[in-house]
XYZ file of C-alpha atoms in Angstrom:
614
model
C -37.159 20.219 4.238
C -37.177 19.339 0.295
C -37.511 22.352 -2.106
C -38.254 22.661 -5.981
C -35.096 23.737 -8.316
C -37.276 26.690 -9.227
C -37.705 28.081 -5.550
C -35.668 31.020 -5.541
C -35.612 31.723 -9.220
C -37.614 35.049 -8.945
C -35.319 36.379 -6.377
C -32.884 37.622 -9.389
C -31.518 36.762 -12.350
C -29.118 34.413 -12.910
C -25.509 34.925 -11.631
C -22.308 32.615 -12.627
C -19.203 33.192 -11.113
C -15.674 31.860 -12.069
C -12.866 32.379 -9.387
C -9.551 31.775 -10.424
C -6.974 31.177 -7.398
C -9.640 32.733 -5.499
C -9.839 36.035 -7.839
C -13.214 36.352 -9.947
C -12.957 36.645 -13.521
C -13.311 40.050 -14.632
C -16.833 41.162 -15.936
C -15.149 42.120 -19.185
C -14.040 38.456 -19.859
C -17.469 36.938 -20.988
C -18.068 33.650 -19.878
C -20.003 32.083 -22.661
C -20.544 28.532 -21.181
C -20.070 26.329 -18.270
C -20.526 22.615 -18.141
C -19.626 20.605 -14.733
C -19.901 16.963 -14.310
C -19.709 15.000 -10.891
C -20.338 11.062 -11.297
C -19.847 8.340 -8.657
C -16.491 6.698 -9.341
C -15.173 9.080 -11.644
C -13.079 12.084 -11.659
C -15.520 15.647 -11.271
C -14.680 17.869 -14.281
C -15.525 21.279 -15.679
C -15.336 22.705 -18.920
C -15.222 26.561 -19.113
C -15.605 28.684 -22.229
C -15.157 32.271 -22.367
C -15.303 34.721 -25.296
C -11.808 35.477 -26.841
C -9.855 36.406 -29.944
C -9.329 39.831 -31.585
C -9.143 39.248 -35.524
C -8.260 42.682 -35.837
C -5.108 42.392 -33.472
C -4.546 38.855 -34.263
C -4.186 38.114 -30.563
C -6.462 36.126 -28.022
C -6.045 38.668 -25.050
C -7.957 36.277 -22.784
C -5.757 33.157 -23.715
C -2.566 35.091 -23.230
C -3.465 36.486 -19.492
C -1.543 34.719 -16.827
C -4.688 33.996 -14.850
C -5.700 31.181 -17.264
C -2.296 29.212 -17.279
C -2.660 25.547 -16.121
C -2.185 24.654 -12.680
C -4.552 27.085 -11.396
C -7.031 26.634 -8.639
C -10.589 26.830 -10.018
C -13.843 27.637 -8.736
C -17.253 28.034 -10.312
C -20.445 29.185 -8.132
C -23.796 29.984 -9.597
C -27.420 31.335 -7.936
C -30.270 33.831 -8.595
C -29.560 37.375 -7.329
C -26.603 39.028 -5.948
C -24.980 36.963 -2.899
C -26.935 33.919 -3.374
C -24.380 31.939 -5.339
C -23.492 28.648 -4.310
C -20.486 26.474 -4.886
C -21.240 24.110 -7.962
C -17.343 22.951 -8.782
C -13.790 23.072 -7.208
C -10.873 21.880 -9.180
C -7.460 22.378 -11.000
C -6.980 24.173 -14.552
C -5.347 21.275 -16.399
C -6.085 22.000 -20.169
C -6.022 25.460 -21.523
C -7.146 25.617 -25.722
C -8.696 27.764 -27.894
C -11.375 26.993 -31.167
C -13.452 28.805 -33.265
C -16.466 27.902 -35.292
C -18.698 29.452 -38.148
C -21.427 30.213 -35.738
C -19.794 31.307 -32.316
C -16.900 32.732 -33.186
C -13.571 32.431 -31.162
C -13.306 31.103 -27.723
C -10.829 30.218 -25.141
C -11.607 26.640 -23.639
C -10.719 25.742 -20.251
C -10.977 22.016 -18.586
C -10.610 21.625 -15.263
C -10.272 18.235 -13.086
C -10.510 17.757 -9.232
C -6.921 17.207 -7.593
C -7.830 13.617 -7.199
C -6.835 13.713 -10.972
C -3.285 12.676 -10.078
C -4.227 9.225 -8.920
C -5.050 8.512 -12.336
C -1.793 9.413 -13.980
C 1.270 7.056 -13.906
C 1.300 3.201 -13.788
C 2.576 1.294 -10.752
C 3.610 -1.845 -8.901
C 3.433 -2.409 -5.132
C 2.563 -5.296 -2.370
C 0.696 -5.037 0.449
C 0.545 -7.170 3.728
C -1.415 -7.734 6.496
C -4.044 -5.243 5.698
C -7.822 -4.620 4.823
C -9.058 -3.468 1.677
C -9.896 0.091 3.511
C -6.893 0.744 4.919
C -4.905 -0.218 1.657
C -7.249 2.149 0.326
C -6.398 4.828 2.601
C -2.535 4.409 2.259
C -2.477 4.539 -1.652
C -4.894 7.983 -1.318
C -2.263 9.120 1.540
C 0.757 8.313 -0.506
C -0.831 10.655 -3.314
C -0.494 13.711 -1.131
C -4.334 13.737 -0.947
C -6.932 12.298 1.998
C -10.073 10.135 2.067
C -12.748 9.234 4.325
C -12.794 5.373 3.706
C -15.435 3.097 5.175
C -13.856 0.135 7.316
C -14.004 -3.000 5.202
C -13.962 -6.682 6.832
C -11.142 -9.266 6.405
C -7.112 -9.097 6.081
C -5.101 -9.882 2.884
C -1.838 -11.532 3.671
C -0.876 -10.059 0.688
C -2.468 -7.962 -2.195
C -0.390 -6.817 -5.147
C -1.116 -3.367 -7.338
C 0.354 -5.036 -10.740
C 0.927 -2.096 -13.475
C -1.957 -0.022 -12.873
C -2.937 3.257 -12.049
C -3.521 4.246 -8.345
C -7.263 5.303 -9.181
C -8.002 1.962 -11.004
C -6.467 0.045 -7.883
C -8.613 1.721 -5.866
C -11.654 1.293 -7.608
C -11.383 -2.142 -7.978
C -10.988 -2.817 -4.644
C -13.900 -0.378 -3.661
C -16.101 -2.195 -5.925
C -15.809 -5.936 -4.594
C -16.424 -4.255 -1.196
C -19.837 -2.533 -2.044
C -18.273 0.783 -1.844
C -18.886 3.740 -4.005
C -16.448 6.915 -4.198
C -17.890 10.200 -4.241
C -15.605 13.287 -4.604
C -16.925 16.455 -4.094
C -14.931 19.694 -4.435
C -11.441 18.288 -3.399
C -12.966 15.818 -0.699
C -13.047 12.068 -1.131
C -15.417 9.922 0.769
C -15.220 6.147 -0.126
C -18.464 4.256 1.203
C -21.202 1.970 0.820
C -24.414 3.436 -1.323
C -26.509 4.964 1.786
C -29.835 4.856 0.033
C -31.737 6.329 3.257
C -29.883 9.641 2.709
C -31.736 12.432 1.234
C -31.057 15.705 -0.717
C -33.088 18.797 -0.187
C -34.807 18.577 -3.296
C -37.942 17.532 -4.608
C -38.810 17.050 -8.656
C -42.390 17.443 -9.363
C -43.739 16.288 -12.657
C -45.263 19.502 -14.609
C -43.713 21.926 -12.409
C -40.036 22.279 -12.606
C -38.973 19.433 -15.057
C -37.484 20.232 -18.120
C -36.771 16.567 -19.458
C -36.912 12.993 -18.308
C -35.941 9.505 -19.394
C -36.453 6.615 -16.939
C -36.271 2.989 -17.068
C -37.490 -0.227 -15.174
C -35.055 -3.223 -15.397
C -35.603 -6.603 -14.335
C -32.541 -8.287 -15.770
C -29.965 -7.869 -12.882
C -32.863 -8.307 -10.153
C -31.082 -11.177 -8.845
C -32.968 -13.625 -6.585
C -29.476 -15.222 -5.631
C -25.785 -14.206 -5.918
C -23.309 -16.688 -4.869
C -19.719 -16.427 -5.242
C -16.980 -19.341 -5.206
C -12.972 -19.652 -4.742
C -10.772 -22.581 -4.399
C -9.067 -24.189 -1.519
C -6.151 -25.757 -2.179
C -6.026 -26.910 1.415
C -8.909 -28.865 1.060
C -9.010 -29.767 -2.605
C -12.481 -28.191 -2.658
C -14.755 -25.177 -3.547
C -15.489 -22.724 -1.256
C -18.454 -20.785 -1.495
C -20.485 -17.483 0.026
C -24.166 -16.264 -0.610
C -24.562 -12.386 -1.004
C -27.114 -10.687 1.370
C -29.685 -9.460 0.020
C -29.173 -5.337 -0.154
C -31.107 -2.551 0.604
C -32.298 -0.170 -1.935
C -33.941 3.050 -2.040
C -37.767 3.336 -2.152
C -38.781 4.189 -5.464
C -41.850 2.588 -7.552
C -44.452 -0.189 -6.850
C -42.459 -2.637 -8.507
C -39.571 -3.793 -6.317
C -36.571 -6.015 -6.669
C -38.831 -9.177 -5.454
C -41.294 -8.439 -8.121
C -38.948 -7.722 -11.171
C -36.894 -10.807 -10.258
C -39.812 -13.160 -10.481
C -39.994 -12.114 -14.175
C -37.079 -14.165 -14.966
C -35.777 -15.215 -11.913
C -32.037 -14.417 -12.340
C -29.053 -16.045 -10.117
C -25.814 -15.238 -10.545
C -22.274 -16.758 -9.642
C -19.257 -15.071 -9.615
C -16.144 -17.215 -9.729
C -12.166 -17.067 -8.971
C -9.664 -19.636 -8.630
C -7.033 -18.035 -6.331
C -7.431 -19.473 -2.737
C -8.956 -16.325 -1.263
C -10.455 -15.848 1.940
C -14.219 -16.655 2.615
C -14.408 -12.744 3.450
C -13.236 -11.693 0.081
C -15.835 -13.611 -1.443
C -18.331 -12.476 0.882
C -17.608 -9.153 0.137
C -17.913 -10.068 -3.782
C -21.022 -11.628 -3.486
C -22.663 -8.725 -1.649
C -21.105 -6.295 -4.226
C -22.855 -7.791 -7.130
C -26.394 -8.438 -5.249
C -25.895 -4.542 -4.617
C -24.891 -3.317 -7.713
C -27.695 -5.127 -9.724
C -30.303 -4.270 -7.416
C -29.574 -0.603 -7.688
C -30.061 -0.454 -11.077
C -33.686 -1.364 -11.150
C -34.447 2.276 -11.966
C -31.904 4.011 -14.217
C -32.561 7.291 -16.185
C -32.072 10.993 -15.981
C -33.884 14.047 -15.113
C -33.196 17.751 -16.232
C -34.475 20.251 -14.337
C -33.885 24.179 -13.435
C -30.651 24.711 -12.114
C -29.818 23.576 -8.452
C -26.895 23.403 -6.263
C -29.197 20.850 -3.528
C -28.496 17.938 -5.817
C -25.939 15.846 -4.272
C -23.901 12.882 -5.539
C -24.829 9.500 -3.385
C -27.686 10.769 -2.238
C -31.663 10.202 -3.172
C -34.223 13.056 -4.560
C -37.764 12.795 -4.176
C -39.973 12.415 -6.951
C -43.599 13.731 -7.030
C -46.015 12.928 -9.584
C -44.132 10.372 -11.915
C -46.666 7.797 -11.339
C -46.891 4.943 -8.979
C -43.898 3.429 -11.030
C -41.294 5.773 -10.413
C -42.615 7.797 -7.808
C -40.199 7.846 -4.444
C -36.871 8.324 -3.734
C -34.355 8.007 -6.653
C -30.714 7.262 -5.824
C -28.291 9.981 -7.362
C -25.435 8.638 -9.541
C -24.302 11.684 -11.432
C -24.962 15.392 -11.773
C -24.718 17.725 -14.401
C -24.752 21.440 -14.426
C -24.691 23.363 -17.797
C -24.734 27.184 -18.050
C -25.316 28.461 -21.614
C -27.009 31.405 -23.002
C -28.358 32.887 -19.645
C -29.850 29.476 -18.562
C -28.742 26.855 -15.903
C -29.842 23.311 -16.028
C -29.046 20.328 -14.062
C -29.348 17.126 -14.990
C -29.216 13.931 -12.441
C -28.356 10.668 -13.541
C -30.159 7.736 -11.405
C -29.556 4.003 -10.478
C -25.996 2.211 -10.782
C -24.483 0.423 -13.786
C -24.552 -3.209 -13.077
C -21.415 -3.657 -14.752
C -18.471 -4.134 -12.446
C -15.637 -1.273 -12.316
C -13.071 -3.717 -14.088
C -15.435 -4.863 -16.828
C -16.323 -1.528 -17.359
C -12.436 -0.423 -17.728
C -10.965 -2.763 -19.468
C -7.667 -0.355 -19.968
C -7.455 -0.517 -16.225
C -5.425 -3.549 -16.754
C -1.789 -3.500 -17.851
C -2.108 -3.906 -21.515
C -0.730 -7.269 -23.612
C 3.027 -6.918 -24.743
C 3.048 -3.476 -22.867
C 1.035 -2.128 -25.707
C 4.226 -1.740 -28.199
C 2.830 -4.433 -30.807
C -0.318 -6.453 -31.182
C -0.111 -9.019 -28.664
C -0.408 -13.187 -28.994
C -2.915 -14.401 -26.562
C -3.198 -18.065 -24.984
C -1.227 -21.059 -25.526
C 0.268 -21.963 -28.837
C 1.498 -25.186 -30.826
C 5.115 -25.465 -31.746
C 7.241 -28.080 -33.332
C 10.969 -28.743 -32.322
C 13.532 -28.136 -35.292
C 16.736 -27.866 -33.585
C 18.001 -27.951 -30.015
C 21.259 -27.044 -30.485
C 23.909 -24.177 -31.577
C 21.587 -21.190 -30.264
C 23.284 -18.565 -31.673
C 23.100 -16.053 -28.890
C 24.073 -19.074 -26.487
C 20.911 -18.928 -24.481
C 20.038 -22.510 -24.177
C 17.126 -21.881 -26.403
C 15.246 -24.204 -28.732
C 14.408 -23.374 -32.426
C 10.784 -24.106 -33.139
C 8.081 -23.874 -35.892
C 4.733 -22.281 -34.441
C 2.567 -23.393 -37.308
C 0.198 -20.191 -36.748
C 3.242 -17.561 -37.298
C 5.501 -19.696 -39.455
C 4.945 -22.423 -41.497
C 7.015 -25.966 -41.044
C 9.359 -24.858 -44.046
C 9.956 -21.567 -42.298
C 13.071 -20.298 -40.474
C 11.379 -21.068 -36.933
C 11.836 -18.884 -34.112
C 14.395 -19.552 -30.860
C 12.599 -19.838 -28.032
C 13.511 -19.907 -24.164
C 12.888 -23.307 -22.433
C 11.007 -23.477 -18.922
C 12.954 -26.397 -16.852
C 11.678 -28.031 -13.696
C 14.922 -26.896 -12.081
C 17.229 -24.428 -13.612
C 20.412 -22.758 -11.814
C 24.128 -22.283 -12.324
C 25.926 -25.327 -13.519
C 23.129 -27.707 -12.538
C 19.742 -28.731 -13.218
C 17.076 -30.505 -14.589
C 18.379 -31.095 -18.270
C 15.575 -32.798 -20.538
C 15.489 -31.295 -24.165
C 12.861 -32.507 -26.473
C 13.642 -34.296 -29.568
C 13.522 -32.672 -32.962
C 10.220 -33.208 -34.778
C 8.205 -33.099 -30.997
C 5.355 -31.202 -30.151
C 5.652 -28.476 -27.717
C 3.416 -26.071 -25.766
C 4.576 -22.544 -26.516
C 3.682 -19.203 -24.132
C 4.637 -15.912 -24.272
C 6.429 -13.609 -21.808
C 3.734 -10.575 -21.502
C 1.827 -11.891 -24.471
C 4.765 -10.466 -27.024
C 4.840 -12.738 -29.660
C 8.573 -12.012 -30.115
C 9.626 -13.609 -26.947
C 8.193 -17.554 -26.938
C 8.819 -19.686 -23.922
C 8.625 -23.591 -24.305
C 6.381 -24.433 -21.432
C 6.407 -28.591 -21.949
C 5.835 -31.583 -24.513
C 2.739 -33.097 -25.399
C 1.679 -37.072 -26.331
C -0.472 -37.386 -29.251
C -1.762 -40.519 -30.858
C 0.682 -39.636 -33.378
C 3.645 -39.342 -31.124
C 3.002 -41.474 -28.177
C 3.648 -44.312 -25.964
C 3.724 -47.222 -28.072
C 5.292 -49.749 -25.542
C 4.448 -51.348 -22.621
C 8.255 -51.177 -21.353
C 7.145 -47.182 -20.916
C 4.210 -47.988 -19.161
C 1.299 -46.637 -21.113
C -1.297 -44.883 -18.732
C -3.698 -47.290 -16.982
C -6.019 -47.705 -14.070
C -5.088 -47.869 -11.146
C -2.539 -45.124 -12.175
C 0.427 -46.941 -10.241
C 3.240 -46.807 -12.754
C 5.546 -43.823 -13.712
C 8.353 -43.679 -15.508
C 11.479 -41.767 -17.495
C 12.535 -43.320 -20.560
C 15.047 -42.388 -23.352
C 16.297 -43.973 -26.359
C 12.762 -45.083 -27.356
C 11.827 -46.620 -23.852
C 14.936 -48.913 -23.746
C 16.581 -47.110 -20.997
C 14.235 -45.782 -18.107
C 13.615 -45.599 -14.574
C 10.316 -47.026 -13.196
C 8.471 -46.304 -10.158
C 5.751 -48.350 -9.209
C 3.484 -46.329 -6.571
C 1.705 -49.334 -5.017
C 1.470 -49.035 -1.135
C 3.581 -51.320 0.445
C 4.614 -52.490 -2.901
C 6.774 -49.609 -4.117
C 9.598 -50.425 -6.688
C 12.083 -48.191 -7.905
C 13.976 -49.824 -10.890
C 16.696 -48.089 -13.242
C 17.179 -50.262 -16.478
C 19.638 -49.656 -19.556
C 19.346 -50.910 -23.115
C 21.593 -54.125 -22.148
C 18.851 -54.387 -19.208
C 21.521 -53.574 -16.524
C 19.296 -53.285 -13.754
C 19.179 -51.599 -10.203
C 16.325 -52.163 -8.448
C 14.732 -51.133 -4.873
C 11.907 -53.551 -4.221
C 9.634 -52.751 -1.005
C 7.073 -55.636 -2.045
C 10.142 -58.137 -1.808
C 12.428 -56.241 0.629
C 15.130 -56.715 -1.740
C 17.601 -54.212 -3.292
C 19.106 -55.924 -6.796
C 22.000 -55.006 -9.127
C 22.130 -57.208 -11.899
C 24.593 -57.086 -14.751
C 23.396 -60.084 -17.495
C 25.900 -59.242 -20.178
C 28.924 -60.039 -17.594
C 27.073 -62.039 -15.770
C 27.305 -60.296 -12.476
C 25.134 -59.856 -9.649
C 24.178 -58.441 -6.104
C 21.152 -59.298 -4.127
C 20.371 -57.883 -0.543
C 17.293 -59.601 0.958
C 16.280 -61.284 4.305
C 19.208 -63.742 4.320
C 21.866 -61.394 3.626
C 23.912 -59.631 0.975
C 24.500 -62.122 -2.224
C 27.537 -61.563 -4.891
C 27.586 -63.777 -8.017
C 29.718 -63.375 -10.716
C 30.989 -65.654 -13.763
C 34.493 -64.003 -13.468
C 36.863 -62.730 -10.813
C 35.628 -61.261 -7.420
C 38.228 -58.786 -6.624
C 38.421 -56.466 -3.409
C 40.986 -53.742 -3.182
C 41.711 -51.240 -0.489
C 44.389 -48.630 -0.142
C 44.557 -49.244 3.347
C 42.841 -51.937 5.581
C 40.453 -54.605 4.757
C 38.650 -55.704 7.521
C 36.125 -58.788 7.513
C 33.956 -59.361 11.190
C 31.264 -61.706 11.824
C 29.304 -62.157 15.326
C 29.479 -66.272 14.552
C 31.422 -67.794 11.693
C 33.501 -66.486 8.788
C 33.809 -69.243 6.180
C 36.136 -69.303 3.198
C 35.910 -71.743 0.371
C 36.827 -72.645 -3.168
C 36.683 -75.619 -5.389
C 40.220 -75.227 -6.304
C 43.121 -73.595 -4.365
C 42.731 -71.214 -1.608
C 45.543 -68.676 -1.334
C 46.166 -66.015 1.582
C 49.634 -63.956 0.573
C 51.118 -61.122 2.922
C 54.247 -59.021 1.875
C 55.176 -58.518 5.558
C 53.611 -60.558 8.707
C 50.824 -63.218 8.333
C 49.042 -64.097 11.639
C 46.341 -66.036 12.908
C 44.829 -66.213 16.422
C 42.121 -68.037 17.839
C 41.056 -69.710 20.990
C 42.034 -73.022 19.079
C 43.949 -73.191 15.881
C 43.263 -76.469 13.354
C 44.798 -76.891 10.438
C 43.735 -80.063 8.306
C 45.012 -81.450 4.673
C 43.150 -84.217 3.523
C 46.487 -85.702 1.961
C 49.322 -83.582 3.356
C 49.859 -80.679 5.129
C 53.101 -78.373 5.001
C 54.614 -75.396 7.042
C 57.978 -74.140 5.886
C 59.984 -70.925 6.738
C 62.777 -70.069 4.429
C 64.841 -68.858 6.838
C 63.590 -70.784 10.115
C 60.425 -72.243 11.816
C 59.276 -72.896 15.473
C 56.814 -74.767 17.026
C 56.297 -74.030 20.556
C 53.614 -74.592 22.926
C 53.100 -73.137 26.699
C 52.149 -76.252 27.640
C 52.295 -79.374 26.218
C 53.762 -79.735 22.713
C 52.798 -82.769 20.710
C 54.051 -83.745 17.387
C 52.344 -86.973 16.314
C 52.156 -89.059 13.015
C 52.181 -92.754 11.581
C 55.921 -91.975 10.846
C 57.863 -88.986 12.761
C 60.681 -87.528 11.065
C 62.848 -84.757 12.604
C 65.681 -83.828 10.278
């Protein structure tokens, strides 16, 4: 049953105990104040102030006590009456300091954090494969030597990367997009969806136990619709998901539906990476939930009670129809000072996502070593050779950094393909405009990403194919387009052509089913088409081989010349056929320098108008 925080106050005086490694701080050491804060998605902390400082001895005896060395476990208890103390906080002593003011004298100040603090120290890189977000969160917490009760999430990431972030920020970012909140209570970590039906045993009544209050109803984020989108590179289409309307705490008579009708707010969150449908669904649900839990926000301060619980609701009574009901607790603060214990609770949730509210969670541009440069910049090429460091860089001017008359900066160049002793080597020309990026946004390390056309430096000749519709012509050209490779991307009529300044041509033509090599300077030509292969030349046609030359045809082989035809062999010359016929239009002469022989296996006939033998 829910009780008022004033119940039990009359049972005795306020008792506050501070224990270090389980040992109570002696009564001789006066505890001046205690300040404890626990909040959703944050590390709980405590600030304990003790009286200290001896001006006569010029010492700080409490500070010098070994009990208060950093690293000790600290527990704070409070209650009314002896033996009634309840634990308000457990953590680790991380800071130890002294201070003095004109009003309160000297003090020892102890700052404590929950042991989950180790998740916030040091940025890391890690790759996770085939895991759900809940499994990834559990693994990160476990690797830090801690444990957490993590509610299961849907969907599995093929790959998820933690890049240069603390474990804490990485965990919170993943929890946030899955509608989960992190509750840390005395060393125990729970990561789950808000349970607005879970109540703490506490009721606050207006005019009875309330000290201060400040509550506000806000219609701004009471979305009527929430969507999320991503890109599918498989389908080349947008993938969408609609957020599910969340359950919220029953407080007041103005629900999200009524408030949403005020301005009918709709929200769509977008990302371009091809994440899964499960991911954007969880994302949309999270934005919807966070917005609706911001419906009523504020704070209540009342007499101290250990019954206020983070992530649960407390009952509000007598606050009028607008605010009465179950308020969701997102923050608890206990303050003990001058014999009085007060508890303050924060109500509702901040509608701002974790990564927007914590901009330092991401890695700092330029590593935080100097002011960064953002976005892409314009550059103008000054020189492409003689890199003083031999790094194949290009000297450029970046107008926003250095005017055209400046010395310029050497920039590395991104190539389509670059590997040892080979690659795709195309450097820009002096005077060209280039796109410049910067490694890790560091202005000292520029990289050329590509070149750009403009109306002042563009394509001015048809030979290089000015962009047109339909977009069937592509080309690679040098020498002002006089030497180029042309590609015609026309289904069934594809053409690949290489042309030089002297109009030397190699052409592969699907439209005419031909291959052409043409040399107009020396008047040489080779054509391959449906009729066969044609060689034409105004000069000699020479075929040479170190070994054999063979000619073979399924039908005929024909050799023809308009003048003499000569065939010569250093050794033997053989002709063999089913029948051999030689004919001269005027004369025919067969001669052997040593001997000659004419022989027939059957009939041997020698015939002429006149036959002369010897």
